[in-house]
mmCIF file with all atom_site columns, C-alpha atoms in Angstrom:
data_model
loop_
_atom_site.group_PDB
_atom_site.id
_atom_site.type_symbol
_atom_site.label_atom_id
_atom_site.label_alt_id
_atom_site.label_comp_id
_atom_site.label_asym_id
_atom_site.label_entity_id
_atom_site.label_seq_id
_atom_site.pdbx_PDB_ins_code
_atom_site.Cartn_x
_atom_site.Cartn_y
_atom_site.Cartn_z
_atom_site.occupancy
_atom_site.B_iso_or_equiv
_atom_site.pdbx_formal_charge
_atom_site.auth_seq_id
_atom_site.auth_comp_id
_atom_site.auth_asym_id
_atom_site.auth_atom_id
_atom_site.pdbx_PDB_model_num
ATOM 1   C CA . MET A 1 1   ? 5.947   24.474  -98.692  1.00 61.00 ? 99  MET A CA 1
ATOM 2   C CA . MET A 1 2   ? 2.560   22.851  -99.162  1.00 61.00 ? 100 MET A CA 1
ATOM 3   C CA . ARG A 1 3   ? 0.305   22.655  -96.120  1.00 62.00 ? 101 ARG A CA 1
ATOM 4   C CA . ILE A 1 4   ? -2.315  19.991  -95.757  1.00 61.00 ? 102 ILE A CA 1
ATOM 5   C CA . LYS A 1 5   ? -5.505  21.263  -94.227  1.00 62.00 ? 103 LYS A CA 1
ATOM 6   C CA . GLU A 1 6   ? -6.560  19.051  -91.335  1.00 66.00 ? 104 GLU A CA 1
ATOM 7   C CA . GLU A 1 7   ? -10.277 18.649  -90.809  1.00 72.00 ? 105 GLU A CA 1
ATOM 8   C CA . ALA A 1 8   ? -11.745 18.363  -87.345  1.00 83.00 ? 106 ALA A CA 1
ATOM 9   C CA . VAL A 1 9   ? -12.625 14.807  -86.385  1.00 85.00 ? 107 VAL A CA 1
ATOM 10  C CA . GLU A 1 10  ? -16.106 14.546  -84.931  1.00 90.00 ? 108 GLU A CA 1
ATOM 11  C CA . ARG A 1 11  ? -17.837 11.730  -83.084  1.00 92.00 ? 109 ARG A CA 1
ATOM 12  C CA . HIS A 1 12  ? -21.243 10.774  -84.505  1.00 95.00 ? 110 HIS A CA 1
ATOM 13  C CA . VAL A 1 13  ? -23.897 8.299   -83.392  1.00 95.00 ? 111 VAL A CA 1
ATOM 14  C CA . LEU A 1 14  ? -25.858 6.661   -86.211  1.00 96.00 ? 112 LEU A CA 1
ATOM 15  C CA . ALA A 1 15  ? -29.151 4.763   -85.901  1.00 95.00 ? 113 ALA A CA 1
ATOM 16  C CA . VAL A 1 16  ? -29.453 2.201   -88.702  1.00 96.00 ? 114 VAL A CA 1
ATOM 17  C CA . MET A 1 17  ? -32.688 0.265   -89.270  1.00 95.00 ? 115 MET A CA 1
ATOM 18  C CA . VAL A 1 18  ? -32.113 -3.030  -91.084  1.00 96.00 ? 116 VAL A CA 1
ATOM 19  C CA . ASP A 1 19  ? -33.843 -6.269  -91.978  1.00 94.00 ? 117 ASP A CA 1
ATOM 20  C CA . ASN A 1 20  ? -33.149 -8.767  -89.205  1.00 92.00 ? 118 ASN A CA 1
ATOM 21  C CA . GLU A 1 21  ? -31.307 -11.291 -91.353  1.00 90.00 ? 119 GLU A CA 1
ATOM 22  C CA . ALA A 1 22  ? -28.137 -13.342 -91.167  1.00 89.00 ? 120 ALA A CA 1
ATOM 23  C CA . GLY A 1 23  ? -25.004 -11.589 -92.371  1.00 90.00 ? 121 GLY A CA 1
ATOM 24  C CA . ILE A 1 24  ? -26.156 -7.957  -92.190  1.00 91.00 ? 122 ILE A CA 1
ATOM 25  C CA . LEU A 1 25  ? -23.856 -7.125  -89.287  1.00 91.00 ? 123 LEU A CA 1
ATOM 26  C CA . ALA A 1 26  ? -20.902 -8.659  -91.133  1.00 93.00 ? 124 ALA A CA 1
ATOM 27  C CA . ARG A 1 27  ? -21.755 -6.626  -94.249  1.00 93.00 ? 125 ARG A CA 1
ATOM 28  C CA . ILE A 1 28  ? -21.880 -3.382  -92.280  1.00 93.00 ? 126 ILE A CA 1
ATOM 29  C CA . ALA A 1 29  ? -18.651 -4.126  -90.404  1.00 93.00 ? 127 ALA A CA 1
ATOM 30  C CA . GLY A 1 30  ? -17.049 -5.150  -93.721  1.00 93.00 ? 128 GLY A CA 1
ATOM 31  C CA . MET A 1 31  ? -18.070 -1.844  -95.305  1.00 93.00 ? 129 MET A CA 1
ATOM 32  C CA . PHE A 1 32  ? -16.349 0.041   -92.473  1.00 94.00 ? 130 PHE A CA 1
ATOM 33  C CA . THR A 1 33  ? -13.238 -2.152  -92.667  1.00 93.00 ? 131 THR A CA 1
ATOM 34  C CA . ALA A 1 34  ? -12.907 -1.973  -96.461  1.00 93.00 ? 132 ALA A CA 1
ATOM 35  C CA . ARG A 1 35  ? -12.946 1.821   -96.391  1.00 91.00 ? 133 ARG A CA 1
ATOM 36  C CA . GLY A 1 36  ? -10.749 2.247   -93.319  1.00 91.00 ? 134 GLY A CA 1
ATOM 37  C CA . TYR A 1 37  ? -13.500 3.730   -91.154  1.00 93.00 ? 135 TYR A CA 1
ATOM 38  C CA . ASN A 1 38  ? -13.463 3.170   -87.409  1.00 92.00 ? 136 ASN A CA 1
ATOM 39  C CA . ILE A 1 39  ? -16.310 1.774   -85.329  1.00 94.00 ? 137 ILE A CA 1
ATOM 40  C CA . GLU A 1 40  ? -16.012 3.089   -81.770  1.00 93.00 ? 138 GLU A CA 1
ATOM 41  C CA . SER A 1 41  ? -19.074 1.247   -80.551  1.00 93.00 ? 139 SER A CA 1
ATOM 42  C CA . LEU A 1 42  ? -21.733 -0.985  -82.078  1.00 93.00 ? 140 LEU A CA 1
ATOM 43  C CA . THR A 1 43  ? -24.932 -2.345  -80.551  1.00 94.00 ? 141 THR A CA 1
ATOM 44  C CA . VAL A 1 44  ? -27.717 -4.334  -82.190  1.00 94.00 ? 142 VAL A CA 1
ATOM 45  C CA . ALA A 1 45  ? -31.240 -5.146  -81.034  1.00 92.00 ? 143 ALA A CA 1
ATOM 46  C CA . ASP A 1 46  ? -34.367 -6.641  -82.553  1.00 92.00 ? 144 ASP A CA 1
ATOM 47  C CA . ILE A 1 47  ? -36.970 -3.847  -82.350  1.00 91.00 ? 145 ILE A CA 1
ATOM 48  C CA . SER A 1 48  ? -40.099 -5.129  -84.075  1.00 89.00 ? 146 SER A CA 1
ATOM 49  C CA . GLU A 1 49  ? -42.841 -7.346  -82.715  1.00 90.00 ? 147 GLU A CA 1
ATOM 50  C CA . ASP A 1 50  ? -42.477 -9.774  -85.635  1.00 93.00 ? 148 ASP A CA 1
ATOM 51  C CA . HIS A 1 51  ? -38.644 -9.810  -85.292  1.00 91.00 ? 149 HIS A CA 1
ATOM 52  C CA . ALA A 1 52  ? -38.231 -8.524  -88.860  1.00 93.00 ? 150 ALA A CA 1
ATOM 53  C CA . ILE A 1 53  ? -36.353 -5.276  -88.106  1.00 94.00 ? 151 ILE A CA 1
ATOM 54  C CA . SER A 1 54  ? -33.236 -4.600  -86.050  1.00 95.00 ? 152 SER A CA 1
ATOM 55  C CA . ARG A 1 55  ? -31.732 -1.315  -84.968  1.00 95.00 ? 153 ARG A CA 1
ATOM 56  C CA . ILE A 1 56  ? -27.967 -0.985  -85.128  1.00 95.00 ? 154 ILE A CA 1
ATOM 57  C CA . THR A 1 57  ? -26.467 1.908   -83.183  1.00 96.00 ? 155 THR A CA 1
ATOM 58  C CA . ILE A 1 58  ? -22.986 2.808   -84.405  1.00 96.00 ? 156 ILE A CA 1
ATOM 59  C CA . ALA A 1 59  ? -20.668 5.332   -82.786  1.00 95.00 ? 157 ALA A CA 1
ATOM 60  C CA . THR A 1 60  ? -17.967 6.398   -85.234  1.00 95.00 ? 158 THR A CA 1
ATOM 61  C CA . ASN A 1 61  ? -15.702 9.340   -85.857  1.00 93.00 ? 159 ASN A CA 1
ATOM 62  C CA . GLY A 1 62  ? -14.204 11.278  -88.708  1.00 92.00 ? 160 GLY A CA 1
ATOM 63  C CA . PRO A 1 63  ? -14.233 14.610  -90.485  1.00 92.00 ? 161 PRO A CA 1
ATOM 64  C CA . PRO A 1 64  ? -17.651 15.754  -91.788  1.00 92.00 ? 162 PRO A CA 1
ATOM 65  C CA . HIS A 1 65  ? -17.073 14.495  -95.350  1.00 91.00 ? 163 HIS A CA 1
ATOM 66  C CA . VAL A 1 66  ? -16.181 11.004  -94.050  1.00 93.00 ? 164 VAL A CA 1
ATOM 67  C CA . ILE A 1 67  ? -19.328 10.889  -91.896  1.00 94.00 ? 165 ILE A CA 1
ATOM 68  C CA . GLU A 1 68  ? -21.362 11.849  -94.985  1.00 94.00 ? 166 GLU A CA 1
ATOM 69  C CA . GLN A 1 69  ? -19.681 9.016   -96.961  1.00 94.00 ? 167 GLN A CA 1
ATOM 70  C CA . ILE A 1 70  ? -20.393 6.510   -94.184  1.00 95.00 ? 168 ILE A CA 1
ATOM 71  C CA . ILE A 1 71  ? -24.087 7.475   -94.142  1.00 95.00 ? 169 ILE A CA 1
ATOM 72  C CA . ALA A 1 72  ? -24.369 7.346   -97.946  1.00 95.00 ? 170 ALA A CA 1
ATOM 73  C CA . GLN A 1 73  ? -22.645 3.945   -98.138  1.00 94.00 ? 171 GLN A CA 1
ATOM 74  C CA . LEU A 1 74  ? -24.777 2.485   -95.335  1.00 95.00 ? 172 LEU A CA 1
ATOM 75  C CA . ASP A 1 75  ? -27.899 3.787   -97.103  1.00 93.00 ? 173 ASP A CA 1
ATOM 76  C CA . ARG A 1 76  ? -26.902 1.873   -100.267 1.00 92.00 ? 174 ARG A CA 1
ATOM 77  C CA . LEU A 1 77  ? -26.718 -1.516  -98.552  1.00 89.00 ? 175 LEU A CA 1
ATOM 78  C CA . VAL A 1 78  ? -29.749 -3.574  -99.598  1.00 80.00 ? 176 VAL A CA 1
ATOM 79  C CA . PRO A 1 79  ? -31.225 -4.636  -96.241  1.00 90.00 ? 177 PRO A CA 1
ATOM 80  C CA . VAL A 1 80  ? -30.836 -1.118  -94.756  1.00 92.00 ? 178 VAL A CA 1
ATOM 81  C CA . HIS A 1 81  ? -34.172 0.700   -94.359  1.00 94.00 ? 179 HIS A CA 1
ATOM 82  C CA . SER A 1 82  ? -32.852 3.978   -92.971  1.00 94.00 ? 180 SER A CA 1
ATOM 83  C CA . VAL A 1 83  ? -29.789 5.696   -91.551  1.00 96.00 ? 181 VAL A CA 1
ATOM 84  C CA . ARG A 1 84  ? -30.153 8.604   -89.160  1.00 95.00 ? 182 ARG A CA 1
ATOM 85  C CA . ASP A 1 85  ? -27.268 10.655  -87.787  1.00 95.00 ? 183 ASP A CA 1
ATOM 86  C CA . LEU A 1 86  ? -28.517 11.314  -84.266  1.00 94.00 ? 184 LEU A CA 1
ATOM 87  C CA . THR A 1 87  ? -25.667 13.763  -83.680  1.00 93.00 ? 185 THR A CA 1
ATOM 88  C CA . GLU A 1 88  ? -26.799 15.954  -86.586  1.00 92.00 ? 186 GLU A CA 1
ATOM 89  C CA . ALA A 1 89  ? -30.520 15.395  -85.973  1.00 89.00 ? 187 ALA A CA 1
ATOM 90  C CA . GLY A 1 90  ? -30.456 17.309  -82.712  1.00 87.00 ? 188 GLY A CA 1
ATOM 91  C CA . PRO A 1 91  ? -30.919 16.485  -79.047  1.00 90.00 ? 189 PRO A CA 1
ATOM 92  C CA . HIS A 1 92  ? -30.591 12.820  -78.211  1.00 91.00 ? 190 HIS A CA 1
ATOM 93  C CA . VAL A 1 93  ? -29.915 10.620  -75.210  1.00 92.00 ? 191 VAL A CA 1
ATOM 94  C CA . GLN A 1 94  ? -26.874 8.308   -75.136  1.00 93.00 ? 192 GLN A CA 1
ATOM 95  C CA . ARG A 1 95  ? -26.310 5.617   -72.542  1.00 95.00 ? 193 ARG A CA 1
ATOM 96  C CA . GLU A 1 96  ? -23.929 2.755   -72.000  1.00 96.00 ? 194 GLU A CA 1
ATOM 97  C CA . LEU A 1 97  ? -23.682 0.028   -69.385  1.00 97.00 ? 195 LEU A CA 1
ATOM 98  C CA . ALA A 1 98  ? -20.422 -1.275  -67.951  1.00 98.00 ? 196 ALA A CA 1
ATOM 99  C CA . LEU A 1 99  ? -19.489 -4.008  -65.510  1.00 98.00 ? 197 LEU A CA 1
ATOM 100 C CA . VAL A 1 100 ? -16.341 -3.000  -63.641  1.00 98.00 ? 198 VAL A CA 1
ATOM 101 C CA . LYS A 1 101 ? -14.394 -5.487  -61.483  1.00 98.00 ? 199 LYS A CA 1
ATOM 102 C CA . VAL A 1 102 ? -12.195 -4.005  -58.756  1.00 98.00 ? 200 VAL A CA 1
ATOM 103 C CA . ALA A 1 103 ? -10.005 -5.932  -56.311  1.00 97.00 ? 201 ALA A CA 1
ATOM 104 C CA . GLY A 1 104 ? -8.714  -4.400  -53.151  1.00 91.00 ? 202 GLY A CA 1
ATOM 105 C CA . LYS A 1 105 ? -8.577  -4.416  -49.401  1.00 92.00 ? 203 LYS A CA 1
ATOM 106 C CA . GLY A 1 106 ? -8.509  -1.814  -46.697  1.00 93.00 ? 204 GLY A CA 1
ATOM 107 C CA . GLU A 1 107 ? -8.390  1.808   -47.816  1.00 95.00 ? 205 GLU A CA 1
ATOM 108 C CA . ASN A 1 108 ? -8.629  0.953   -51.554  1.00 95.00 ? 206 ASN A CA 1
ATOM 109 C CA . ARG A 1 109 ? -11.794 -1.065  -50.914  1.00 94.00 ? 207 ARG A CA 1
ATOM 110 C CA . ILE A 1 110 ? -13.363 1.830   -49.005  1.00 95.00 ? 208 ILE A CA 1
ATOM 111 C CA . GLU A 1 111 ? -12.362 4.309   -51.731  1.00 96.00 ? 209 GLU A CA 1
ATOM 112 C CA . ALA A 1 112 ? -13.797 2.060   -54.468  1.00 97.00 ? 210 ALA A CA 1
ATOM 113 C CA . MET A 1 113 ? -17.133 1.938   -52.618  1.00 96.00 ? 211 MET A CA 1
ATOM 114 C CA . ARG A 1 114 ? -17.097 5.711   -52.053  1.00 97.00 ? 212 ARG A CA 1
ATOM 115 C CA . LEU A 1 115 ? -16.425 6.383   -55.751  1.00 97.00 ? 213 LEU A CA 1
ATOM 116 C CA . ALA A 1 116 ? -19.093 3.890   -56.792  1.00 97.00 ? 214 ALA A CA 1
ATOM 117 C CA . ASP A 1 117 ? -21.597 5.683   -54.586  1.00 97.00 ? 215 ASP A CA 1
ATOM 118 C CA . ALA A 1 118 ? -20.624 9.078   -56.043  1.00 97.00 ? 216 ALA A CA 1
ATOM 119 C CA . TYR A 1 119 ? -21.084 7.731   -59.603  1.00 98.00 ? 217 TYR A CA 1
ATOM 120 C CA . ARG A 1 120 ? -24.277 5.844   -58.706  1.00 98.00 ? 218 ARG A CA 1
ATOM 121 C CA . ALA A 1 121 ? -22.724 2.498   -59.613  1.00 98.00 ? 219 ALA A CA 1
ATOM 122 C CA . ARG A 1 122 ? -24.417 -0.547  -58.076  1.00 97.00 ? 220 ARG A CA 1
ATOM 123 C CA . ILE A 1 123 ? -22.620 -3.472  -56.508  1.00 97.00 ? 221 ILE A CA 1
ATOM 124 C CA . VAL A 1 124 ? -23.816 -6.571  -58.397  1.00 98.00 ? 222 VAL A CA 1
ATOM 125 C CA . ASP A 1 125 ? -21.258 -9.008  -56.971  1.00 97.00 ? 223 ASP A CA 1
ATOM 126 C CA . ALA A 1 126 ? -18.994 -8.851  -53.934  1.00 95.00 ? 224 ALA A CA 1
ATOM 127 C CA . SER A 1 127 ? -16.481 -10.984 -52.129  1.00 95.00 ? 225 SER A CA 1
ATOM 128 C CA . THR A 1 128 ? -14.008 -10.200 -49.362  1.00 93.00 ? 226 THR A CA 1
ATOM 129 C CA . GLU A 1 129 ? -11.413 -9.357  -52.020  1.00 94.00 ? 227 GLU A CA 1
ATOM 130 C CA . SER A 1 130 ? -13.346 -7.806  -54.924  1.00 96.00 ? 228 SER A CA 1
ATOM 131 C CA . PHE A 1 131 ? -16.445 -6.046  -56.226  1.00 95.00 ? 229 PHE A CA 1
ATOM 132 C CA . VAL A 1 132 ? -18.238 -6.002  -59.549  1.00 98.00 ? 230 VAL A CA 1
ATOM 133 C CA . PHE A 1 133 ? -19.962 -2.677  -60.116  1.00 98.00 ? 231 PHE A CA 1
ATOM 134 C CA . GLU A 1 134 ? -22.688 -1.976  -62.666  1.00 98.00 ? 232 GLU A CA 1
ATOM 135 C CA . ILE A 1 135 ? -22.682 1.578   -63.965  1.00 98.00 ? 233 ILE A CA 1
ATOM 136 C CA . THR A 1 136 ? -24.848 3.211   -66.609  1.00 97.00 ? 234 THR A CA 1
ATOM 137 C CA . GLY A 1 137 ? -24.568 6.633   -68.139  1.00 96.00 ? 235 GLY A CA 1
ATOM 138 C CA . ALA A 1 138 ? -23.043 8.672   -70.903  1.00 93.00 ? 236 ALA A CA 1
ATOM 139 C CA . PRO A 1 139 ? -19.770 7.280   -72.310  1.00 92.00 ? 237 PRO A CA 1
ATOM 140 C CA . ASP A 1 140 ? -17.758 10.083  -70.650  1.00 94.00 ? 238 ASP A CA 1
ATOM 141 C CA . LYS A 1 141 ? -19.130 9.130   -67.236  1.00 97.00 ? 239 LYS A CA 1
ATOM 142 C CA . ILE A 1 142 ? -18.172 5.473   -67.802  1.00 96.00 ? 240 ILE A CA 1
ATOM 143 C CA . GLU A 1 143 ? -14.663 6.431   -68.961  1.00 96.00 ? 241 GLU A CA 1
ATOM 144 C CA . THR A 1 144 ? -14.117 8.678   -65.942  1.00 98.00 ? 242 THR A CA 1
ATOM 145 C CA . PHE A 1 145 ? -15.348 5.996   -63.527  1.00 98.00 ? 243 PHE A CA 1
ATOM 146 C CA . VAL A 1 146 ? -13.075 3.367   -65.103  1.00 98.00 ? 244 VAL A CA 1
ATOM 147 C CA . ALA A 1 147 ? -10.075 5.759   -64.928  1.00 98.00 ? 245 ALA A CA 1
ATOM 148 C CA . LEU A 1 148 ? -10.721 6.372   -61.223  1.00 98.00 ? 246 LEU A CA 1
ATOM 149 C CA . MET A 1 149 ? -11.049 2.641   -60.542  1.00 97.00 ? 247 MET A CA 1
ATOM 150 C CA . ARG A 1 150 ? -7.616  2.079   -62.110  1.00 97.00 ? 248 ARG A CA 1
ATOM 151 C CA . GLU A 1 151 ? -6.182  3.918   -59.122  1.00 96.00 ? 249 GLU A CA 1
ATOM 152 C CA . VAL A 1 152 ? -7.877  1.634   -56.567  1.00 96.00 ? 250 VAL A CA 1
ATOM 153 C CA . GLY A 1 153 ? -7.511  -1.819  -58.127  1.00 96.00 ? 251 GLY A CA 1
ATOM 154 C CA . LEU A 1 154 ? -9.266  -2.161  -61.480  1.00 96.00 ? 252 LEU A CA 1
ATOM 155 C CA . VAL A 1 155 ? -9.150  -5.764  -62.711  1.00 97.00 ? 253 VAL A CA 1
ATOM 156 C CA . GLU A 1 156 ? -11.490 -5.933  -65.692  1.00 97.00 ? 254 GLU A CA 1
ATOM 157 C CA . VAL A 1 157 ? -14.119 -3.952  -67.622  1.00 98.00 ? 255 VAL A CA 1
ATOM 158 C CA . GLY A 1 158 ? -16.972 -5.106  -69.871  1.00 97.00 ? 256 GLY A CA 1
ATOM 159 C CA . ARG A 1 159 ? -18.918 -2.445  -71.794  1.00 96.00 ? 257 ARG A CA 1
ATOM 160 C CA . THR A 1 160 ? -22.095 -2.734  -73.853  1.00 94.00 ? 258 THR A CA 1
ATOM 161 C CA . GLY A 1 161 ? -21.411 0.078   -76.284  1.00 92.00 ? 259 GLY A CA 1
ATOM 162 C CA . VAL A 1 162 ? -23.563 3.126   -76.839  1.00 93.00 ? 260 VAL A CA 1
ATOM 163 C CA . VAL A 1 163 ? -27.326 2.991   -77.199  1.00 93.00 ? 261 VAL A CA 1
ATOM 164 C CA . ALA A 1 164 ? -28.906 6.271   -78.308  1.00 92.00 ? 262 ALA A CA 1
ATOM 165 C CA . ILE A 1 165 ? -32.325 7.638   -79.140  1.00 91.00 ? 263 ILE A CA 1
ATOM 166 C CA . SER A 1 166 ? -33.520 11.055  -80.261  1.00 90.00 ? 264 SER A CA 1
ATOM 167 C CA . ARG A 1 167 ? -35.445 13.236  -77.844  1.00 90.00 ? 265 ARG A CA 1
ATOM 168 C CA . GLY A 1 168 ? -39.017 14.230  -78.544  1.00 85.00 ? 266 GLY A CA 1
ATOM 169 C CA . PRO A 1 169 ? -41.998 12.416  -80.020  1.00 83.00 ? 267 PRO A CA 1
ATOM 170 C CA . ASP A 1 170 ? -40.536 11.440  -83.426  1.00 77.00 ? 268 ASP A CA 1
ATOM 171 C CA . ALA A 1 171 ? -38.875 8.078   -84.156  1.00 72.00 ? 269 ALA A CA 1
ATOM 172 C CA . ALA A 1 172 ? -35.401 7.721   -85.588  1.00 58.00 ? 270 ALA A CA 1
#
C-alpha cells in the first residue's frame, strides 16, 4: 500500500508592496484563485506620501513548498515591488479589528458586558436591546471573543482582516 506523506499546513502573513494602480488587487486575488491557494485575510492601504505605493497584507496557509510558490509567483507580478514573509522573517506584531453586535436582555446582557470588559472591547453603540463592541487584538483573541459572544446573543460580526508589521527598526 502506498502512503501519501502529508505536509504540515502553516499560516503565514505576507507583506506585499505594490504600485498603487487599478487592477492590482484583482491580479493578486486572481493568482491565488487560479492556483487554488486560499486567502484567509487581505488588507490594503496606501502607504506613501505621493500615493504611489500600497501595502497589501495577506494571511494565507499551506505547506512550506506552497508558501514558497506563493511568494515566488507574487514576486513575478509586474507592479509588485517586494514580498516579505513576516512569519519567516522573525518577530512581528499582528492585529485585527472587529465590530461585534450582540443582542440580549437581563443576564445575557450583563454577561456580554462582563466578557467585553475582560477582553478590553469597547462599546461603540448601545440600545436597550443590543450592543456593538469594538475589539482589537491578535486574530486568536478576536476568534475567542466572537465564540464567547455566540453564547450570549451574537447577531453579526465585521472583521478588518490582519494587519502586521515586523518588530525592530527595519522596514518590511
